[in-house]
Short mmCIF file of C-alpha atoms and ligand atoms in Angstrom, two decimals:
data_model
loop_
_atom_site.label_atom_id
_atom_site.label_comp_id
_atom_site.label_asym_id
_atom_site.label_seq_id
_atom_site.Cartn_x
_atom_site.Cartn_y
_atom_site.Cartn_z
CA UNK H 1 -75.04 -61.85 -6.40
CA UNK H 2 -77.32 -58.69 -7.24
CA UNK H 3 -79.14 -58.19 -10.16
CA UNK H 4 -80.55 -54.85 -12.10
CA UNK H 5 -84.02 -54.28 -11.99
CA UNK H 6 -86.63 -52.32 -12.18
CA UNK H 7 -88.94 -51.08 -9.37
CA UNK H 8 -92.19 -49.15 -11.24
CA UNK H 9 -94.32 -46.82 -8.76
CA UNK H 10 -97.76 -44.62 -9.42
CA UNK H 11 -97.10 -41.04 -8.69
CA UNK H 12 -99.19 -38.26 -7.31
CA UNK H 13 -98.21 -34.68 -8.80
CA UNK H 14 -99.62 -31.80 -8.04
CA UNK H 15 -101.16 -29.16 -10.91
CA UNK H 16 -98.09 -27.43 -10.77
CA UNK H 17 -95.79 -30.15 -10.85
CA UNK H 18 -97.28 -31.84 -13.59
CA UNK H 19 -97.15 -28.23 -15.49
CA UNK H 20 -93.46 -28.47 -14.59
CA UNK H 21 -92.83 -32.06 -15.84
CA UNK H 22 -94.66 -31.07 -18.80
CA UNK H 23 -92.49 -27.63 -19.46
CA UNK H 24 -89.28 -30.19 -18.86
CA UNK H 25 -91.18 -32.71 -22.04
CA UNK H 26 -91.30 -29.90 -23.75
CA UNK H 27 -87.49 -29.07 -23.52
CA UNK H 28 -86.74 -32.16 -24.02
CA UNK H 29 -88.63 -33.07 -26.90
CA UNK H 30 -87.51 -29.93 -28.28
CA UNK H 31 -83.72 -31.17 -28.40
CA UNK H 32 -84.77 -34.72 -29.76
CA UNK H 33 -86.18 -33.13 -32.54
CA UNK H 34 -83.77 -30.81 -33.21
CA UNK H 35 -81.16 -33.94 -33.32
CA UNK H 36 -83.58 -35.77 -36.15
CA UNK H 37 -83.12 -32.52 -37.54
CA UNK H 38 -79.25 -33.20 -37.84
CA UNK H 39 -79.59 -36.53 -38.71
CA UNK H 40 -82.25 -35.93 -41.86
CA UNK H 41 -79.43 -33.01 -42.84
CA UNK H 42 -77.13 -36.14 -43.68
CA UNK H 43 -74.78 -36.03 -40.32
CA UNK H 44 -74.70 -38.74 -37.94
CA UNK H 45 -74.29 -37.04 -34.39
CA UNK H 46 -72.75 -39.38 -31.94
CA UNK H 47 -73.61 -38.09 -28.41
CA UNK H 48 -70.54 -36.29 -27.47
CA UNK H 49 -70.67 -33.97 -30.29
CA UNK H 50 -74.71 -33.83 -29.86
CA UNK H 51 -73.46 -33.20 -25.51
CA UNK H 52 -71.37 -29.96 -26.58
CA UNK H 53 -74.21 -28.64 -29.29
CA UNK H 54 -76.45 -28.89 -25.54
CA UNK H 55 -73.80 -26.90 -23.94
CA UNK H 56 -73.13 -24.11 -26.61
CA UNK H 57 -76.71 -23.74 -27.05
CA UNK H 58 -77.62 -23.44 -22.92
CA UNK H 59 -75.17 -21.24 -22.70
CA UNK H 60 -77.40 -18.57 -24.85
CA UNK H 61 -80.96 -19.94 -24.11
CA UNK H 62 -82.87 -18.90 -21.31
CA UNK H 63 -85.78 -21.37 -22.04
CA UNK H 64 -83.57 -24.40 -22.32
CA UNK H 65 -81.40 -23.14 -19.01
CA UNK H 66 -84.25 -22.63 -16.88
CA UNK H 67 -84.74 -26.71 -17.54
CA UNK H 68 -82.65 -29.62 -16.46
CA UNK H 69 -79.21 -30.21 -17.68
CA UNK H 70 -79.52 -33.79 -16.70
CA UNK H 71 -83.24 -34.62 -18.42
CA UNK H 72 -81.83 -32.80 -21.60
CA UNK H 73 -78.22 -34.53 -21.43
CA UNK H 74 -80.43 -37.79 -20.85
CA UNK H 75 -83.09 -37.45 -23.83
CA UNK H 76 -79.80 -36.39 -26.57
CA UNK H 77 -78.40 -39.66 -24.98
CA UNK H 78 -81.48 -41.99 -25.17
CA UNK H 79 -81.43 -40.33 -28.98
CA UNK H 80 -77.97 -41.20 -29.98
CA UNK H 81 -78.35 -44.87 -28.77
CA UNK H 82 -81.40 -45.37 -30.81
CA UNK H 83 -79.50 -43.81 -33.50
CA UNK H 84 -76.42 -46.04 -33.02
CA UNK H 85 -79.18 -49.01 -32.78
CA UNK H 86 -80.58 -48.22 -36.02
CA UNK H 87 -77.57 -49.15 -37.96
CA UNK H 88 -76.25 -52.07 -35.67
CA UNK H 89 -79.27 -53.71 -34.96
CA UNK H 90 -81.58 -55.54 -38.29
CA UNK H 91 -85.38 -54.18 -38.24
CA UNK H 92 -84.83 -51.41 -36.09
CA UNK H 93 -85.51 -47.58 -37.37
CA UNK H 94 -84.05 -44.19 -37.22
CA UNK H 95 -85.21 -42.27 -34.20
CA UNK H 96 -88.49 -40.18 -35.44
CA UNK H 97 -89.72 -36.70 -34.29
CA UNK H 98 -92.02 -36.48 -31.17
CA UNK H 99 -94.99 -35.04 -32.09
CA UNK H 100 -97.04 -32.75 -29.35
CA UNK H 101 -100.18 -34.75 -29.78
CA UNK H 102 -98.67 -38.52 -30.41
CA UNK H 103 -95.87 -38.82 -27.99
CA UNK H 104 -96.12 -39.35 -24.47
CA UNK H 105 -93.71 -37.14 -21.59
CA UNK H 106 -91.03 -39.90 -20.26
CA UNK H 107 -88.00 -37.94 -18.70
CA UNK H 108 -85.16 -39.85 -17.44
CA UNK H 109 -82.98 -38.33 -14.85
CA UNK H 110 -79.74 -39.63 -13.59
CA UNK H 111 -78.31 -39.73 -9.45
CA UNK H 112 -77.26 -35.83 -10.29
CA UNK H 113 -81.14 -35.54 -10.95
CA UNK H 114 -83.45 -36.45 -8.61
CA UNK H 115 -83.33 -37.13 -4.83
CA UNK H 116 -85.79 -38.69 -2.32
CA UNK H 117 -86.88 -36.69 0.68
CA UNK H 118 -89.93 -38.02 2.91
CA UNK H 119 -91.32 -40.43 0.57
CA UNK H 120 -91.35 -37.92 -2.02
CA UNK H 121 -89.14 -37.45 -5.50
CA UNK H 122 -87.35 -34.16 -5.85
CA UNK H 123 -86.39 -33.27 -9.22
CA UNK H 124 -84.83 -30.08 -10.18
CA UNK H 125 -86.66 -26.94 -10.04
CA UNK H 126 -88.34 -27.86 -7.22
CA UNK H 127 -90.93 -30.27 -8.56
CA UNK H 128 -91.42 -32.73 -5.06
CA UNK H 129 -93.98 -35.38 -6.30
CA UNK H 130 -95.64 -38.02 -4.08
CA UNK H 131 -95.08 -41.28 -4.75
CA UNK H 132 -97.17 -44.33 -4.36
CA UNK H 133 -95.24 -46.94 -2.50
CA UNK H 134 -96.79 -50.06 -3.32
CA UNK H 135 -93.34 -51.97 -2.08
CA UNK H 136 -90.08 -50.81 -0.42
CA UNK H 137 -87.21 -50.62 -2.79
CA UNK H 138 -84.66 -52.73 -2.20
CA UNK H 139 -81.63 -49.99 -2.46
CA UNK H 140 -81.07 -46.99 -3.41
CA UNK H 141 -82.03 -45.94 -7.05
CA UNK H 142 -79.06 -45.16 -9.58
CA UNK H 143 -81.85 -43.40 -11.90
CA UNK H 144 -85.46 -43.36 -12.58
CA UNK H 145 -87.77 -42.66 -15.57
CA UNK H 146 -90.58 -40.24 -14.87
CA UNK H 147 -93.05 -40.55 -17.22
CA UNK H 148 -97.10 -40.15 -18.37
CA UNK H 149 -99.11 -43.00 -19.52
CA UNK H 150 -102.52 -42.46 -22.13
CA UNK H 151 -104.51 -42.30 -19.80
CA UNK H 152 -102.70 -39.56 -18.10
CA UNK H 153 -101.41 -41.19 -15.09
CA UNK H 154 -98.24 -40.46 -14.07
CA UNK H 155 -95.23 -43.36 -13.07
CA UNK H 156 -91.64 -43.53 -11.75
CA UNK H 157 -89.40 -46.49 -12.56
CA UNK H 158 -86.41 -46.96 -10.73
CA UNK H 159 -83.02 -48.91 -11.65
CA UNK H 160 -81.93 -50.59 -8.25
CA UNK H 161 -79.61 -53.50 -7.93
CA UNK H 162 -81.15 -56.37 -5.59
CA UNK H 163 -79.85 -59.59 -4.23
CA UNK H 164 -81.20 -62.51 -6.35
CA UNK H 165 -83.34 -64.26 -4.25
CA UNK H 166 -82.49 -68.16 -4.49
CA UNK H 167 -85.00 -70.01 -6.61
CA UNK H 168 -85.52 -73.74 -5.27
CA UNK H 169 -83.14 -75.66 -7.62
CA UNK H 170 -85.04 -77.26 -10.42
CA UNK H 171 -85.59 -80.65 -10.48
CA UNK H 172 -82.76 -80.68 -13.47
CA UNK H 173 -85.70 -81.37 -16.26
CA UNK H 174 -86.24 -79.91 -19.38
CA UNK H 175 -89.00 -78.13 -20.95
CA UNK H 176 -90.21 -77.72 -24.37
CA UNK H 177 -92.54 -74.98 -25.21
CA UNK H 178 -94.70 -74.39 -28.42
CA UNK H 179 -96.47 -70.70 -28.87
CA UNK H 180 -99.80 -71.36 -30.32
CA UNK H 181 -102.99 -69.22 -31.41
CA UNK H 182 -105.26 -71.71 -29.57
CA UNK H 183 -103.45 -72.42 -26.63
CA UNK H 184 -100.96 -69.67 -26.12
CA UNK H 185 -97.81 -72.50 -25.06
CA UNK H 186 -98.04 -76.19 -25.40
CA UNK H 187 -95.87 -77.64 -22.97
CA UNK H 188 -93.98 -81.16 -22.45
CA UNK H 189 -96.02 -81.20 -19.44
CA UNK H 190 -99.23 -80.40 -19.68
CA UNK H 191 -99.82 -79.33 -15.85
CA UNK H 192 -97.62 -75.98 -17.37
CA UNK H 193 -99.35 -75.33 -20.27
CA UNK H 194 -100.74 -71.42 -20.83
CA UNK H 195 -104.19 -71.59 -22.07
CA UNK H 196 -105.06 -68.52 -24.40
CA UNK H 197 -105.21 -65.98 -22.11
CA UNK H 198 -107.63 -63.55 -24.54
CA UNK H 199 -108.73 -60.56 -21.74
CA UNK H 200 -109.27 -58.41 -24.43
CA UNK H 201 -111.83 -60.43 -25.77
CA UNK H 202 -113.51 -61.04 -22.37
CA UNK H 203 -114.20 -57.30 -21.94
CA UNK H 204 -114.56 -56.31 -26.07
CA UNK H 205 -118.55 -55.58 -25.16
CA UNK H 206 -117.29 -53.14 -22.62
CA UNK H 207 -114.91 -51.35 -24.68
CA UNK H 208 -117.11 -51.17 -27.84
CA UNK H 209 -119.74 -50.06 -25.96
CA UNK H 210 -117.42 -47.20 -24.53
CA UNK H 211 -116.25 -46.39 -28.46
CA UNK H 212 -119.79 -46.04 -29.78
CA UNK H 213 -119.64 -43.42 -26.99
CA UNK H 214 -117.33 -41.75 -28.69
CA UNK H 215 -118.61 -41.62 -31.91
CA UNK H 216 -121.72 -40.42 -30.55
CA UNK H 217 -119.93 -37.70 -29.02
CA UNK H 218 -117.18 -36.65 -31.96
CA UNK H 219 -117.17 -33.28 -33.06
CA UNK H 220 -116.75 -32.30 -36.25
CA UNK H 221 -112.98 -31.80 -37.46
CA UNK H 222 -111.44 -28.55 -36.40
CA UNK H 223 -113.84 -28.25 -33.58
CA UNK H 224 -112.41 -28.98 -29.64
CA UNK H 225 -113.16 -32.01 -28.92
CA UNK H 226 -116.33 -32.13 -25.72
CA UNK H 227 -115.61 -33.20 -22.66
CA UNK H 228 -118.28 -36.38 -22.44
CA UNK H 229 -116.16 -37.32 -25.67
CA UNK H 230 -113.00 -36.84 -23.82
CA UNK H 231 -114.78 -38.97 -20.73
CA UNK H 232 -115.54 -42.18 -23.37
CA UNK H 233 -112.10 -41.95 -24.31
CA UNK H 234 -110.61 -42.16 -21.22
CA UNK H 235 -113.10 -44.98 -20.66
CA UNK H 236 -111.95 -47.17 -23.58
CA UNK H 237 -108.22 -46.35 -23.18
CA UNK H 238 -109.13 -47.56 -19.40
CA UNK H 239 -110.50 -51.30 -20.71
CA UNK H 240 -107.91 -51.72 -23.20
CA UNK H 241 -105.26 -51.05 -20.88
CA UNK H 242 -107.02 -53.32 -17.38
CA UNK H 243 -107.74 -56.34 -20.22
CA UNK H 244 -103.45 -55.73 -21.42
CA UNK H 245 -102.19 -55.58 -17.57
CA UNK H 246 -103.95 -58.65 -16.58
CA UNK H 247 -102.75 -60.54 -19.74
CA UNK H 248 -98.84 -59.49 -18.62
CA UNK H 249 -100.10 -60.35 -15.02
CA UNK H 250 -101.09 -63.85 -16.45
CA UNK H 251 -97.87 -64.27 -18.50
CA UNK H 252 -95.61 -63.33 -15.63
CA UNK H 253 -97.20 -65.94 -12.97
CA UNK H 254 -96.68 -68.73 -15.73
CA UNK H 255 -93.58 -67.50 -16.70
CA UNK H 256 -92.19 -67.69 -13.25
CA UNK H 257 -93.65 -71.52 -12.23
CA UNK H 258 -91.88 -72.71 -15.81
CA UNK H 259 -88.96 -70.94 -14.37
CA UNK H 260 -89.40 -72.16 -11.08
CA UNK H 261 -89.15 -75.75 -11.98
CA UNK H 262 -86.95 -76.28 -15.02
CA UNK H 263 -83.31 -76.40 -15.75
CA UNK H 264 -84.03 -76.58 -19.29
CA UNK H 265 -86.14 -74.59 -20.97
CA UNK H 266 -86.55 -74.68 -24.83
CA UNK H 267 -88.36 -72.26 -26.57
CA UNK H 268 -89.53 -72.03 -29.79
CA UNK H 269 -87.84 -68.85 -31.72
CA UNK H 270 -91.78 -67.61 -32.67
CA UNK H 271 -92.02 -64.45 -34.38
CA UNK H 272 -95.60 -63.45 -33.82
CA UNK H 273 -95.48 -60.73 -36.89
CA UNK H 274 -96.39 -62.95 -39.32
CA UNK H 275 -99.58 -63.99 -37.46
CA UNK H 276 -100.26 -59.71 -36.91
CA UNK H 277 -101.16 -60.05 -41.10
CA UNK H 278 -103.21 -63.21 -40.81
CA UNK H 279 -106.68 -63.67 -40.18
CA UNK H 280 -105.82 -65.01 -36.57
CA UNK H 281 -104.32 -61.35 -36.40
CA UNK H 282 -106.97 -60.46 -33.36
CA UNK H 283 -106.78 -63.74 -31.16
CA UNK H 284 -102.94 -63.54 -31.73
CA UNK H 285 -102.39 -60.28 -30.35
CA UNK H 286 -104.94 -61.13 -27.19
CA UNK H 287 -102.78 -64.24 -26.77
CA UNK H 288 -99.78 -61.72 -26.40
CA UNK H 289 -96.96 -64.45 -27.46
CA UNK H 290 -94.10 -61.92 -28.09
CA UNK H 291 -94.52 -60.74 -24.44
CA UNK H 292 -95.23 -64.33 -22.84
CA UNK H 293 -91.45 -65.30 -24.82
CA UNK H 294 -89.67 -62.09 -23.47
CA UNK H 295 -91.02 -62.88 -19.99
CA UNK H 296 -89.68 -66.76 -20.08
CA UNK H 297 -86.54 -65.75 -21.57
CA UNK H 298 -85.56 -62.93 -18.86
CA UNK H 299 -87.31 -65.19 -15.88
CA UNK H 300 -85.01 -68.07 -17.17
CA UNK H 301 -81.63 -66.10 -17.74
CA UNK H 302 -81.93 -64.17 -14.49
CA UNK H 303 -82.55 -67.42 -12.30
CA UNK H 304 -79.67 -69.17 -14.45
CA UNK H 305 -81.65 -71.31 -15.99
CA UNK H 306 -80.18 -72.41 -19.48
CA UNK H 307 -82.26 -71.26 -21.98
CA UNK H 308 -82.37 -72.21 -25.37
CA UNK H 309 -84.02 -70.70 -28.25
CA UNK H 310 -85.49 -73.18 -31.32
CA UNK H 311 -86.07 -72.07 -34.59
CA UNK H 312 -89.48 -72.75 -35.81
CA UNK H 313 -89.00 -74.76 -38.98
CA UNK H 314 -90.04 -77.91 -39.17
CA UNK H 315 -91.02 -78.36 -35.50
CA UNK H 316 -94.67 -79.61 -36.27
CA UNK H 317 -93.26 -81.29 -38.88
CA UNK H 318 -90.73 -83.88 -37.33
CA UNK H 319 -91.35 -87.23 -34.71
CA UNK H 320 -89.94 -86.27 -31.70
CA UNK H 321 -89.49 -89.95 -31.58
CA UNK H 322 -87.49 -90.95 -34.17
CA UNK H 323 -86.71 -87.42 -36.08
CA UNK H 324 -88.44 -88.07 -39.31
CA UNK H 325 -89.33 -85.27 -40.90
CA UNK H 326 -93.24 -85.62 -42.84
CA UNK H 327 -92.98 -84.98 -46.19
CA UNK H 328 -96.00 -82.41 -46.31
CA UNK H 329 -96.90 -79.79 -44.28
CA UNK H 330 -99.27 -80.10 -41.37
CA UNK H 331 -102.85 -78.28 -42.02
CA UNK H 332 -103.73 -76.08 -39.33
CA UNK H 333 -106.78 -77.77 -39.39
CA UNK H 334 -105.12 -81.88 -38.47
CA UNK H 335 -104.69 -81.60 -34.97
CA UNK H 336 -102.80 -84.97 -34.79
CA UNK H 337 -99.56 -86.14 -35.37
CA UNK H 338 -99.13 -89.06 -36.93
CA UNK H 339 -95.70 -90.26 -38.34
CA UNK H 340 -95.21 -93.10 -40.66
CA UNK H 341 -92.13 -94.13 -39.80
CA UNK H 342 -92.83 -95.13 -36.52
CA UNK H 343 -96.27 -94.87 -36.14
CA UNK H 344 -96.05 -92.68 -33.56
CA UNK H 345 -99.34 -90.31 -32.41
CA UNK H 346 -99.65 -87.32 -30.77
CA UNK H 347 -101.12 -84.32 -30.43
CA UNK H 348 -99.73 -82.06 -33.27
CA UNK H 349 -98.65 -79.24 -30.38
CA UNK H 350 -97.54 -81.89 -27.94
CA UNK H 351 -95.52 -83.15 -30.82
CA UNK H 352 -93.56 -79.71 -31.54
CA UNK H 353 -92.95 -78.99 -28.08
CA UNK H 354 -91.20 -82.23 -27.60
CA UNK H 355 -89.20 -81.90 -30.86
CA UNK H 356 -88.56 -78.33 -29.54
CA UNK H 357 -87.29 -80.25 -26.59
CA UNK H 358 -85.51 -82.92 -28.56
CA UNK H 359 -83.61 -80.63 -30.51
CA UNK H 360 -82.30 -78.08 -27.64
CA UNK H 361 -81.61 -81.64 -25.69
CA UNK H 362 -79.47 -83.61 -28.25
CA UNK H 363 -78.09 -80.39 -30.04
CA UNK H 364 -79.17 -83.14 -33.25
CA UNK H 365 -79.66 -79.99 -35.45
CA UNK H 366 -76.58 -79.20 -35.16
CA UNK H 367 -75.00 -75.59 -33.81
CA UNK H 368 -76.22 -73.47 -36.69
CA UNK H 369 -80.05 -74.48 -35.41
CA UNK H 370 -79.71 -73.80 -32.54
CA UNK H 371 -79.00 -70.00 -31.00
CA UNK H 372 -78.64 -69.55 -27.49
CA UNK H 373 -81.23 -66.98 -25.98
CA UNK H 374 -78.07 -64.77 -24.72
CA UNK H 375 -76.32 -64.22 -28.38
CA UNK H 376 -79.72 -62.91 -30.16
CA UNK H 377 -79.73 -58.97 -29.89
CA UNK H 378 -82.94 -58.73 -31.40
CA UNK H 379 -85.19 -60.54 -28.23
CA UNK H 380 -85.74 -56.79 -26.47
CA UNK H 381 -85.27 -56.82 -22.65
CA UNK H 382 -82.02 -57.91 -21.18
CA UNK H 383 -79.68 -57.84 -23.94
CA UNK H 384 -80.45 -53.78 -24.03
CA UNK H 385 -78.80 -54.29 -20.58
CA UNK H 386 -75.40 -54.91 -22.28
CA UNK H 387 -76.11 -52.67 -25.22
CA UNK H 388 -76.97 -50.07 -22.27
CA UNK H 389 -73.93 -50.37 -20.03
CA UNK H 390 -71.32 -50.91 -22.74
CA UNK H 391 -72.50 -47.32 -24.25
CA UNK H 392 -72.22 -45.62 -20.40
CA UNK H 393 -75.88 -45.10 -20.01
CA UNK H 394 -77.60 -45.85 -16.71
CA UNK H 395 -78.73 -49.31 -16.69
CA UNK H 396 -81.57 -50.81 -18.27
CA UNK H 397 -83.45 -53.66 -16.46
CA UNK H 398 -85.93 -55.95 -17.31
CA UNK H 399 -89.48 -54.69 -15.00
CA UNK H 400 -90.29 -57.51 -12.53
ZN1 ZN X 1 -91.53 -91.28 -35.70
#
């Protein structure tokens, strides 16, 4: 069986070939703008009609010929499926303009794009740009995704199919999971529970330190900014983004033991928002919950694990002895379980990860409570997979 993943890789371009990617953004963002520009006019451009508007308008501009039909056919496609999103999917926006400053280069380019030739990725108009192989790729790319990180580094991620690699079978148990501010997941079993994983917080002293830098070094408003303020920048952006990669490190090694050793896995349906307007807002976000879920729930569907997603309610609230449901809420301060009908005690997040459990086990909440992981649009990653390849665009794979 072969799955669709993505392979991500550092590249190396030269001065001119980054002034070449850039000229290409520049196209590009160009034509997405111009197709907000339709859509704020009242018309709804689908991508065929948005396809022939490209070719008409090629056909009498030099600066848009001298780019590459593939990038541009690529970012008007990208456009009209966020478009088409917008209206199908609950919560999600209309596509926005790209501003120069704010939005960051990310060209996608198709087999008719880009080719590799000596370790190196050709893309039209001669750009060749190193690449960084950190691992082999397991076959040959159907498209990749050049683009620029904040901190100016450049990456290519490549769609590949791979054979799935056999995970030892599970020993057919089930686990219940509970996403928490204190401890990020309370498990069934505690040798699998995710403590709060808070690098940001480790290295906060660093980063302020490299902010007051910058205010130090600001310039007044309509004046360049220096380049020692340019340097702290850099510096910060660096932290933020070492403390954020070794949170998703953290998330994906846990993710992939629960994976590794349960048929079962219930999760509880958490939306972290709510917590992003309480005062927890800071340790929340270090804790990174939304990403820790996404993780689980790809892990788990791509090893065939059944996973099962729990709605919230009433999951610290109910024995996940005997089902009785208390007749107050829970304090966030009572850290203990206690029900009165049975007299059972537990710890209050050992308690909700069992009911969590409980419930996906029995199905006792009957079908409307419970929503399998594969029918929810709205949980990101792998369902854009079928959105993706039911709308003809190149595949869209969850990064491994
Ligand atoms: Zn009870």
């Amino acid at each position: 069986m072969l799955e669709t993943v993505r392979y991500t890789y550092r590249l190396r371009p030269g001065r001119a070939a980054q002034a070449e990617l850039l000229a290409e953004w520049g196209r590009c963002r160009w034509l997405w703008n111009e197709a907000v520009h339709q859509q704020r006019t009242g018309r709804r451009p689908t991508f065929s009609k948005l396809s022939k508007l490209l070719t008409e308008v090629r056909a009498h501009n030099d600066w848009l010929r001298a780019g590459s039909q593939v990038a541009e056919q690529q970012t008007l496609r990208t456009y009209a499926i966020a478009l088409k999103h917008s209206f199908t999917v609950k919560g999600r926006r209309r596509p926005r303009a790209k501003r120069l400053k704010t939005a960051r280069p990310s060209l996608e380019y198709t087999t008719r794009g880009f080719r590799m030739r000596d370790g190196r990725l050709c893309l039209p108009n001669k750009v060749t740009v190193p690449v960084v192989w950190s691992r082999d790729l397991p076959s040959a790319p159907s498209s990749v995704r050049v683009y620029r990180d904040n901190l100016g580094h450049w990456y290519a991620s490549f769609v590949v199919r791979r054979k799935v690699t056999s995970i030892p079978d599970a020993d057919l148990i089930g686990i219940g999971i509970d996403w928490g501010v204190r401890t990020t997941a309370t498990t069934t079993d505690p040798r699998f529970d995710l403590p709060h994983l808070g690098h940001r917080k480790r290295c906060a002293a660093e980063r302020a330190k490299a902010q007051r830098r910058m205010t130090r070094r600001r310039r007044p408003a309509g004046v360049a900014p220096s380049k020692g303020y340019l340097a702290a920048k850099r510096q910060a952006a660096r932290i933020e983004k070492r403390a954020a990669r070794q949170n998703t490190h953290d998330a994906r090694a846990w993710a992939k033991r629960v994976v590794d050793h349960h048929a079962l896995i219930a999760i509880e349906d958490f939306k972290p928002a709510f917590l992003a307007k309480s005062r927890m807002a800071r340790k929340a976000a270090d804790a990174a919950i939304g990403a820790c879920k996404r993780e689980l729930i790809n892990r788990g569907k791509r090893a065939g694990r059944k996973v099962v997603l729990v709605p919230p309610a009433y999951t610290t609230m109910t024995c996940s002895q005997c089902a009785t449901r208390t007749k107050e809420r829970l304090g966030l301060g009572i850290r203990v379980f206690d029900c009165a009908a049975c007299g059972y005690t537990a710890d209050r997040d050992v308690n909700a990860a069992r009911t969590i459990l409980a419930t996906a086990e029995r199905n006792r909440a009957g079908a409307d409570d419970i929503r399998h992981a594969i029918a929810s649009l709205r949980d990101g990653g792998s369902d854009a997979v079928r959105a993706g390849n039911l709308s003809g665009r190149p595949e869209r794979a969850a990064p491994t």
